[in-house]
mmCIF file of C-alpha atoms in Angstrom:
data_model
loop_
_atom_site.group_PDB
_atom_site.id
_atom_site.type_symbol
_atom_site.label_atom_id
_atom_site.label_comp_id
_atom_site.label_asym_id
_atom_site.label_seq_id
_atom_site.Cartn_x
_atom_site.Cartn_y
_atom_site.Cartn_z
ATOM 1 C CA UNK R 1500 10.781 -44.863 -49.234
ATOM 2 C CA UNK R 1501 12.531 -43.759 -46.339
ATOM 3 C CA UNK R 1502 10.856 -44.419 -42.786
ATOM 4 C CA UNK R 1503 10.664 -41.603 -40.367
ATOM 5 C CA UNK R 1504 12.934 -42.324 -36.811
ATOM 6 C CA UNK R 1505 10.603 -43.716 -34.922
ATOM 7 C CA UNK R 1506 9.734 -46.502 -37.132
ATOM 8 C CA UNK R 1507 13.166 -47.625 -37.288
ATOM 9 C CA UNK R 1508 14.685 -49.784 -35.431
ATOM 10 C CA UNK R 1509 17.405 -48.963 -33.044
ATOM 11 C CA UNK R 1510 20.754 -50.693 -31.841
ATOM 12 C CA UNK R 1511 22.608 -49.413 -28.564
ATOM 13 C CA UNK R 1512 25.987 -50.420 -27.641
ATOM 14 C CA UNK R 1513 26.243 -51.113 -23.941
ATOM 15 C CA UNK R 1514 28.562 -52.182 -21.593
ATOM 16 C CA UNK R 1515 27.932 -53.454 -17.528
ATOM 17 C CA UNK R 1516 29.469 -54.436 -14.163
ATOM 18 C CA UNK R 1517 27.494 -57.244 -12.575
ATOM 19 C CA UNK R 1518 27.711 -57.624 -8.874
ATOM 20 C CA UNK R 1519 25.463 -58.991 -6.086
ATOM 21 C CA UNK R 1520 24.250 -56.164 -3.869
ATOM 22 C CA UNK R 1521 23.075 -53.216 -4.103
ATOM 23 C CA UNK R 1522 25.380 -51.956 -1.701
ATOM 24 C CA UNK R 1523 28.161 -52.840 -4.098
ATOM 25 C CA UNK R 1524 26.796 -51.860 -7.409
ATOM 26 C CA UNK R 1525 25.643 -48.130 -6.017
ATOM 27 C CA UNK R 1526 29.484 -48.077 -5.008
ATOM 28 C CA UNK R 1527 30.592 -48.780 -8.476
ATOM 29 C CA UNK R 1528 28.240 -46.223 -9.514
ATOM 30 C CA UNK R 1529 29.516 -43.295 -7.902
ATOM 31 C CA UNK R 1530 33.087 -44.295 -8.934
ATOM 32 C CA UNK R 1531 32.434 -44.692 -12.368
ATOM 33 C CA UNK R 1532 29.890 -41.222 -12.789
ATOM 34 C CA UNK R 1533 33.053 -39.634 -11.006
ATOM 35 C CA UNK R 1534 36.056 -41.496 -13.127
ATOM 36 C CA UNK R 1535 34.508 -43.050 -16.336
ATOM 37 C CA UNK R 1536 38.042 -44.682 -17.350
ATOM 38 C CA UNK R 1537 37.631 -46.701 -14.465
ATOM 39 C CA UNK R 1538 34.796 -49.000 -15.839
ATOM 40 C CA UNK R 1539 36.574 -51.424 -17.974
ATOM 41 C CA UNK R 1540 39.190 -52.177 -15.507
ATOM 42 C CA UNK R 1541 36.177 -52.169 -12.611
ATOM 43 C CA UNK R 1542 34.098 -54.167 -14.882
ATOM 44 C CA UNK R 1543 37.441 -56.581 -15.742
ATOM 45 C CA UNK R 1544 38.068 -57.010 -11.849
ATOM 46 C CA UNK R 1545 34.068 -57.082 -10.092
ATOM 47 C CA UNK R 1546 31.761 -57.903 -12.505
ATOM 48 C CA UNK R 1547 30.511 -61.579 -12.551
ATOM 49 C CA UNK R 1548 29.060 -62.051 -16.032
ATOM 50 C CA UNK R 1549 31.846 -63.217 -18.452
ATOM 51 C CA UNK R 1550 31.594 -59.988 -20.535
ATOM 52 C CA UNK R 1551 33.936 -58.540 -17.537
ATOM 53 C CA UNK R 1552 36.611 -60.524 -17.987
ATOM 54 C CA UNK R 1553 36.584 -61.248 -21.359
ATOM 55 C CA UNK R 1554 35.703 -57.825 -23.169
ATOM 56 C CA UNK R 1555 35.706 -55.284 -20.174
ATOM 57 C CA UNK R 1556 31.897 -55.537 -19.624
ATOM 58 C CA UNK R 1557 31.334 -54.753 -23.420
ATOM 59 C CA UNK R 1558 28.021 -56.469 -24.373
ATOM 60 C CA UNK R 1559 28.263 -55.142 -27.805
ATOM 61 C CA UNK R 1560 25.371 -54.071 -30.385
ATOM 62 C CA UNK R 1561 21.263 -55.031 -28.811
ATOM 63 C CA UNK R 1562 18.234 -54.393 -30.694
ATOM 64 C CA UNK R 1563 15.195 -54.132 -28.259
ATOM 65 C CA UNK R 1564 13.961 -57.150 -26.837
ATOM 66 C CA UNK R 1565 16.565 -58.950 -26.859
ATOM 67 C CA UNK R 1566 17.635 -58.954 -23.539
ATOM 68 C CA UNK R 1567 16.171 -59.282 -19.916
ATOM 69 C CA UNK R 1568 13.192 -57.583 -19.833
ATOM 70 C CA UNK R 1569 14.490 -54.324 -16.827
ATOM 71 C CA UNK R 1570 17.682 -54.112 -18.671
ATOM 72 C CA UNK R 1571 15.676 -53.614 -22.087
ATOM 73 C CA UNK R 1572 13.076 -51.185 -20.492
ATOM 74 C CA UNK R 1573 16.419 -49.466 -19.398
ATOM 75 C CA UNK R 1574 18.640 -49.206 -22.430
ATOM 76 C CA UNK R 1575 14.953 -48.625 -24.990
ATOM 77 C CA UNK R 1576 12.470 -46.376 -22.928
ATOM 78 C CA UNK R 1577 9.131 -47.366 -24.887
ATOM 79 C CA UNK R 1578 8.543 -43.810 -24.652
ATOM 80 C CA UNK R 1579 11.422 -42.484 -26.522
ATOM 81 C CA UNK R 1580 11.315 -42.820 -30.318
ATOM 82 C CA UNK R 1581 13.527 -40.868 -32.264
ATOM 83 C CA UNK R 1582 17.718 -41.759 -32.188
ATOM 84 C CA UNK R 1583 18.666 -38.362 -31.352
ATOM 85 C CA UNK R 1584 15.900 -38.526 -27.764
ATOM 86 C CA UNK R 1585 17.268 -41.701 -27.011
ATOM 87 C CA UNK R 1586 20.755 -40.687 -27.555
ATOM 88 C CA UNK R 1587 20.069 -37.467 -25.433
ATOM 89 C CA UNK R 1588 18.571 -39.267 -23.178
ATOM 90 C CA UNK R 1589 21.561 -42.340 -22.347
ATOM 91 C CA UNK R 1590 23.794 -38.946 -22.192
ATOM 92 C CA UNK R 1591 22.228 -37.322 -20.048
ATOM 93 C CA UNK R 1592 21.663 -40.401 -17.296
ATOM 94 C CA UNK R 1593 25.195 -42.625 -17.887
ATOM 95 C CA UNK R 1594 26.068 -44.477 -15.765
ATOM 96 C CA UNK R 1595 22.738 -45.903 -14.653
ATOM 97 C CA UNK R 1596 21.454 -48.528 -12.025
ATOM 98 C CA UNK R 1597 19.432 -51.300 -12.767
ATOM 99 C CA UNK R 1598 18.071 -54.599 -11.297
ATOM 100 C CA UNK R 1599 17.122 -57.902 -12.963
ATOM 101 C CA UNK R 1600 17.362 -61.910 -11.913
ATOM 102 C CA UNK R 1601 20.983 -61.972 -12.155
ATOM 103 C CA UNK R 1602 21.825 -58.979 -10.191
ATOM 104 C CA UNK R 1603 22.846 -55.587 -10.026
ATOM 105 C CA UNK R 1604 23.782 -53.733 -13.450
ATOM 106 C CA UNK R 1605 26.225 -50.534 -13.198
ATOM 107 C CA UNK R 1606 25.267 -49.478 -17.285
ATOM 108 C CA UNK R 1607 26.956 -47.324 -19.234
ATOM 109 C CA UNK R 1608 25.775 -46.666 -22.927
ATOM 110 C CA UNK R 1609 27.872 -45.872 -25.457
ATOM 111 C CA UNK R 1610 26.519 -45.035 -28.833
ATOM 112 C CA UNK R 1611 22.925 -45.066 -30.118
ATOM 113 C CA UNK R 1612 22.416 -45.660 -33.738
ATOM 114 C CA UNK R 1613 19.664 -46.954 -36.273
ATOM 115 C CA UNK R 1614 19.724 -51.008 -37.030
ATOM 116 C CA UNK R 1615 20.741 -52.361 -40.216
ATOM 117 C CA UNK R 1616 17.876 -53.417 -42.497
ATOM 118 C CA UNK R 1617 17.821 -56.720 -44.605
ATOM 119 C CA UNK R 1618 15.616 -56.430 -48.098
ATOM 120 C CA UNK R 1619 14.425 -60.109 -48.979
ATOM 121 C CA UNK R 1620 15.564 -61.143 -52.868
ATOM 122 C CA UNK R 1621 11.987 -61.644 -53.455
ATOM 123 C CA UNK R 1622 11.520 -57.565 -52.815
ATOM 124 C CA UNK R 1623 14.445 -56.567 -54.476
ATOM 125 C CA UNK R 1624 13.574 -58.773 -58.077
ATOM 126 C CA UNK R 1625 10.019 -56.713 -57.607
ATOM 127 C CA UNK R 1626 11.446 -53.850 -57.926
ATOM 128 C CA UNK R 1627 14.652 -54.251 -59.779
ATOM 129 C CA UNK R 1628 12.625 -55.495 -62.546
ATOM 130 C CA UNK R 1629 9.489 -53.422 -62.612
ATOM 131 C CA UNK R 1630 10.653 -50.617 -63.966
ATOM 132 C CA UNK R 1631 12.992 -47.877 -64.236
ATOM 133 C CA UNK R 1632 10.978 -46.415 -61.971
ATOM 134 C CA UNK R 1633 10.582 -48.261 -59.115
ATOM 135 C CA UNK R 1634 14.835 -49.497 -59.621
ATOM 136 C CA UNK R 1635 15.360 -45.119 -59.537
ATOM 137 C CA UNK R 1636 13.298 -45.660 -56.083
ATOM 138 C CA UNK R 1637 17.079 -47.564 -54.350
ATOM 139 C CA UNK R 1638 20.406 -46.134 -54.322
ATOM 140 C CA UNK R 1639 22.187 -49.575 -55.039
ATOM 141 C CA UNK R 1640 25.757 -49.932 -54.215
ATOM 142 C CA UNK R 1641 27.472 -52.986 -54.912
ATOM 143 C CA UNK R 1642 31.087 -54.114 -52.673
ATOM 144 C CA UNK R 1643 32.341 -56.254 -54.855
ATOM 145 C CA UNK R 1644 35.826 -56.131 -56.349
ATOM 146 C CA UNK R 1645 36.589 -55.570 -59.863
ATOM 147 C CA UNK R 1646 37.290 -58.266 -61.115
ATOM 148 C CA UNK R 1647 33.975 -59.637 -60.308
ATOM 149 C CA UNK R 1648 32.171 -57.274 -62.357
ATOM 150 C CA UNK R 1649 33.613 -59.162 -65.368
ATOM 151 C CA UNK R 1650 32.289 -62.226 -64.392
ATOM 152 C CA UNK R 1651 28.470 -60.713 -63.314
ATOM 153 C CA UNK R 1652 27.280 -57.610 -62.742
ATOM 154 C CA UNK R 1653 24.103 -55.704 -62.206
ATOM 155 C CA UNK R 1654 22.738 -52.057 -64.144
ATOM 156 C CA UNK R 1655 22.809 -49.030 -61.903
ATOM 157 C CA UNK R 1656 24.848 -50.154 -59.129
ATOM 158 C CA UNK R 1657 27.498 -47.749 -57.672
ATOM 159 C CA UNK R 1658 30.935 -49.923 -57.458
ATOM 160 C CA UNK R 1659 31.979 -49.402 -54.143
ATOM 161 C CA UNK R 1660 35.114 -52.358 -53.831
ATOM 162 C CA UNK R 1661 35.637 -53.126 -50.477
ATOM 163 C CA UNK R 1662 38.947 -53.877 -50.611
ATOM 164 C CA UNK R 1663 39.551 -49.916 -52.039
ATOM 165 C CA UNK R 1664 37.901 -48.190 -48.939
ATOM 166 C CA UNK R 1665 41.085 -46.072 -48.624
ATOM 167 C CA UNK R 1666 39.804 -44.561 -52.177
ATOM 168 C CA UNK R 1667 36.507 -43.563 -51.572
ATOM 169 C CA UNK R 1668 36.162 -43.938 -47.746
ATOM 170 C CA UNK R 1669 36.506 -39.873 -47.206
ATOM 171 C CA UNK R 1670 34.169 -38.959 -49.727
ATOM 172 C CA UNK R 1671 31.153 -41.322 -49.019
ATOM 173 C CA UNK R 1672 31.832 -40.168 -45.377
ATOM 174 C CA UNK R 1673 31.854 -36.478 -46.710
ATOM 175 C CA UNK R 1674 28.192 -37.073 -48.312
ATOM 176 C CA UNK R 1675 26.687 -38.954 -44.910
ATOM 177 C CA UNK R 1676 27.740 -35.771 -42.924
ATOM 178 C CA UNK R 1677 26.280 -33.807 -45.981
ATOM 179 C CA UNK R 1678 29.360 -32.188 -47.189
ATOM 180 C CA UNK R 1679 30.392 -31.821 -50.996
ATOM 181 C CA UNK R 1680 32.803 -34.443 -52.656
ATOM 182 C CA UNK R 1681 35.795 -33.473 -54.304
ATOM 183 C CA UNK R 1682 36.840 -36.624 -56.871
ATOM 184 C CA UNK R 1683 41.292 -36.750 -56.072
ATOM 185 C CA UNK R 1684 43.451 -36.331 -58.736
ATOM 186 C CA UNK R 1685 44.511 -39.781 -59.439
ATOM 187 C CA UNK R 1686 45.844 -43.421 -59.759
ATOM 188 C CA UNK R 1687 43.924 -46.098 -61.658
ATOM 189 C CA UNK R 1688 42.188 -46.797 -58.537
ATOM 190 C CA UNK R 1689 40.691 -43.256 -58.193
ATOM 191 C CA UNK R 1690 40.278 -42.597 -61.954
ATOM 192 C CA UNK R 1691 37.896 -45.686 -62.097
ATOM 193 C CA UNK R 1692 35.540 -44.435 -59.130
ATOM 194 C CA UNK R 1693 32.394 -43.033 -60.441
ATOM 195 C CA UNK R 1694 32.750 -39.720 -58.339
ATOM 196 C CA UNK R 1695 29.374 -38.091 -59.930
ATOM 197 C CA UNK R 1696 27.376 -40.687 -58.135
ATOM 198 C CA UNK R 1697 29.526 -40.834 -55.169
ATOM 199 C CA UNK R 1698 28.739 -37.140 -54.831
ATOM 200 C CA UNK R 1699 24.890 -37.566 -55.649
ATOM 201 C CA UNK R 1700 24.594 -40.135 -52.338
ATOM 202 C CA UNK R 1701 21.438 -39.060 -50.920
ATOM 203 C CA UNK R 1702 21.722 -39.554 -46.782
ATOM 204 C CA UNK R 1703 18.146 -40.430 -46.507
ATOM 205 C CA UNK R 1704 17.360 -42.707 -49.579
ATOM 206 C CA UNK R 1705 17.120 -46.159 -49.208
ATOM 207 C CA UNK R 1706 20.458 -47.516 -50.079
ATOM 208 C CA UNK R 1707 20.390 -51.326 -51.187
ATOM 209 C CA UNK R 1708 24.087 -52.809 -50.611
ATOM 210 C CA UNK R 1709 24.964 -56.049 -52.046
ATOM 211 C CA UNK R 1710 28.292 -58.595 -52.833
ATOM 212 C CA UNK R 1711 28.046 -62.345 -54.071
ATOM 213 C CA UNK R 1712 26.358 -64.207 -51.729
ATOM 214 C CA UNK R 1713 25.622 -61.110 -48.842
ATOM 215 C CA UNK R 1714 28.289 -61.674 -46.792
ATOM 216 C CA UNK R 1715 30.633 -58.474 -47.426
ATOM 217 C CA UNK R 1716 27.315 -56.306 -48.206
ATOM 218 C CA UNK R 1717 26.164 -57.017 -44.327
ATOM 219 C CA UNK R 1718 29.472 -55.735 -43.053
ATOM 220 C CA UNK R 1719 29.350 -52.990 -45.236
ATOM 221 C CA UNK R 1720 25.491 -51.976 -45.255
ATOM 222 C CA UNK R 1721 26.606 -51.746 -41.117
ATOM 223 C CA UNK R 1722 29.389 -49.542 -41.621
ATOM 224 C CA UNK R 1723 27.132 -47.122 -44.141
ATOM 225 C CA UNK R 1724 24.830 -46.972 -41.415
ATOM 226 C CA UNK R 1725 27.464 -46.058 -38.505
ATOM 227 C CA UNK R 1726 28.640 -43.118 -40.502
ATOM 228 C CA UNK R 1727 25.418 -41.790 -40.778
ATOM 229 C CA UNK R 1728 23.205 -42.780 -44.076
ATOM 230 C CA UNK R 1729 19.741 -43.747 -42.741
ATOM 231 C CA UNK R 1730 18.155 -46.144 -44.545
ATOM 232 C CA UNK R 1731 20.809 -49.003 -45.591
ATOM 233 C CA UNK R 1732 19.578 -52.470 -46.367
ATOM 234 C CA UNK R 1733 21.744 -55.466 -47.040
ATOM 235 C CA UNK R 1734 20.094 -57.832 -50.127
ATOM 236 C CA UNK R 1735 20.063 -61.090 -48.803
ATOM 237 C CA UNK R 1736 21.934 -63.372 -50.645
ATOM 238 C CA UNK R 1737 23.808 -60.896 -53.173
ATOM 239 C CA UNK R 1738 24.120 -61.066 -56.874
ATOM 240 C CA UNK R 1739 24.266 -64.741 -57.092
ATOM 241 C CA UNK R 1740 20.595 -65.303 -55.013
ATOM 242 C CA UNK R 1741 19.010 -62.881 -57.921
ATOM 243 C CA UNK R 1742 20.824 -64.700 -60.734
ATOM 244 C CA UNK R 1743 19.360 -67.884 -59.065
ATOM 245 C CA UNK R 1744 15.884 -66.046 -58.630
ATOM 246 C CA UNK R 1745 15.666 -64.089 -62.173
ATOM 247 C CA UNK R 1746 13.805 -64.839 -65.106
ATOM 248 C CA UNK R 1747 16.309 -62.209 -67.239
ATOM 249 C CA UNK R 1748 19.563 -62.545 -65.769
ATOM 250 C CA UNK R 1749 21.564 -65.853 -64.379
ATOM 251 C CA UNK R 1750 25.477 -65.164 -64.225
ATOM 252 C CA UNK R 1751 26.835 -67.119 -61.684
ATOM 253 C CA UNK R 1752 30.692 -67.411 -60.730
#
């Protein structure tokens, strides 16, 4: 079932200007609470870890503890669970100060959202198999293009090609911010989406996401989860892992 907020792990996206002193860093500060366009170009120019030059001080996606311990504290406040607190909270405070063993950090968080999760193939065979049951307990979307459905394919899994995001992009972004799905009147493409299901996406089921060896699925179970659904897991390994790992099914391409 779904986990409540707090058990869920979080990712931030953060970006910083490293300098030496204080001095310095509380003069960035001021200049980038008063003219936040200014950072990348500040961050570009001043800081002195390589995510200046290269990406503008971007340090991209962190889970918690996975960084220097006063930066961590800084970006995941143990005492902060949910993602809407902690997003509050990085709004309310950006840009913020913060010292560690390689200097002074001007930070500026950018977006707050829930971590992707992985289900093992050993899980997923458990309760694929078990019964209808326990299979009706996973929305299960598969990325795979069409033509790989003829060669294997799974019961039960929503067809979701990756490759035709422009066709069913809107509406599975429509159901993650809870709105009703229209199916488009349509080409081949759009006449072959199952639009019933599309419209039956349930925002806080677990949804299992899977392609042929988990590759695609990991992109894609991270893109579900930026538009909003809030319990995504990617099956490690994808369709040809359970074929390898089955006792009823072993299509492999």
């Amino acid at each position: 079932g779904a986990l409540t907020d707090g058990a869920r792990e979080k990712v931030v996206r953060a970006r910083h200007i490293l300098v030496d002193s204080e001095e310095l860093a509380r003069e960035l500060l001021a200049q980038v609470a008063q003219t936040p366009v200014a950072f990348e170009q500040l961050a570009r120019t001043l800081s002195t870890c390589p995510s200046g030059a290269a990406k503008g001080g971007d340090l991209g996606w962190i889970r918690a503890r996975e960084i220097t311990a006063p930066l961590d504290a800084l970006l995941f406040p143990p005492e902060i669970a949910s993602l809407e607190a902690l997003s509050a909270h990085h709004a309310q405070r950006n840009p913020q100060l913060v010292q560690t063993q390689f200097g002074w950090h001007v930070v500026e968080v950018r977006e707050v959202r829930a971590a992707v999760g992985v289900i093992s193939m050993d899980e997923f065979v458990a309760r694929y198999e078990k019964s209808a049951d326990s299979r009706a307990e996973m929305q299960l979307v598969d990325v795979r293009e069409r033509w790989e459905l003829g060669l294997a394919r799974l019961d039960d899994f929503l067809n979701l090609p990756m490759s035709e995001y422009e066709v069913w992009g809107d509406a599975v972004e429509a159901r993650a911010r809870g709105d009703a799905v229209r199916s488009p009147p349509g080409s081949d493409a759009e006449d072959a989406m199952d639009w019933n299901a599309i419209a039956a996406l349930d925002v806080e089921k677990e949804l299992v996401v899977m392609c042929h060896h988990g590759v695609r699925s990991a992109q894609m179970a991270a893109y579900f989860t930026q538009i909003g659904l809030r319990n995504v897991r990617n099956l490690t390994g994808g369709i040809d892992l359970y074929a390898l790992s089955s006792d009823v099914y072993n299509s492999r391409y």
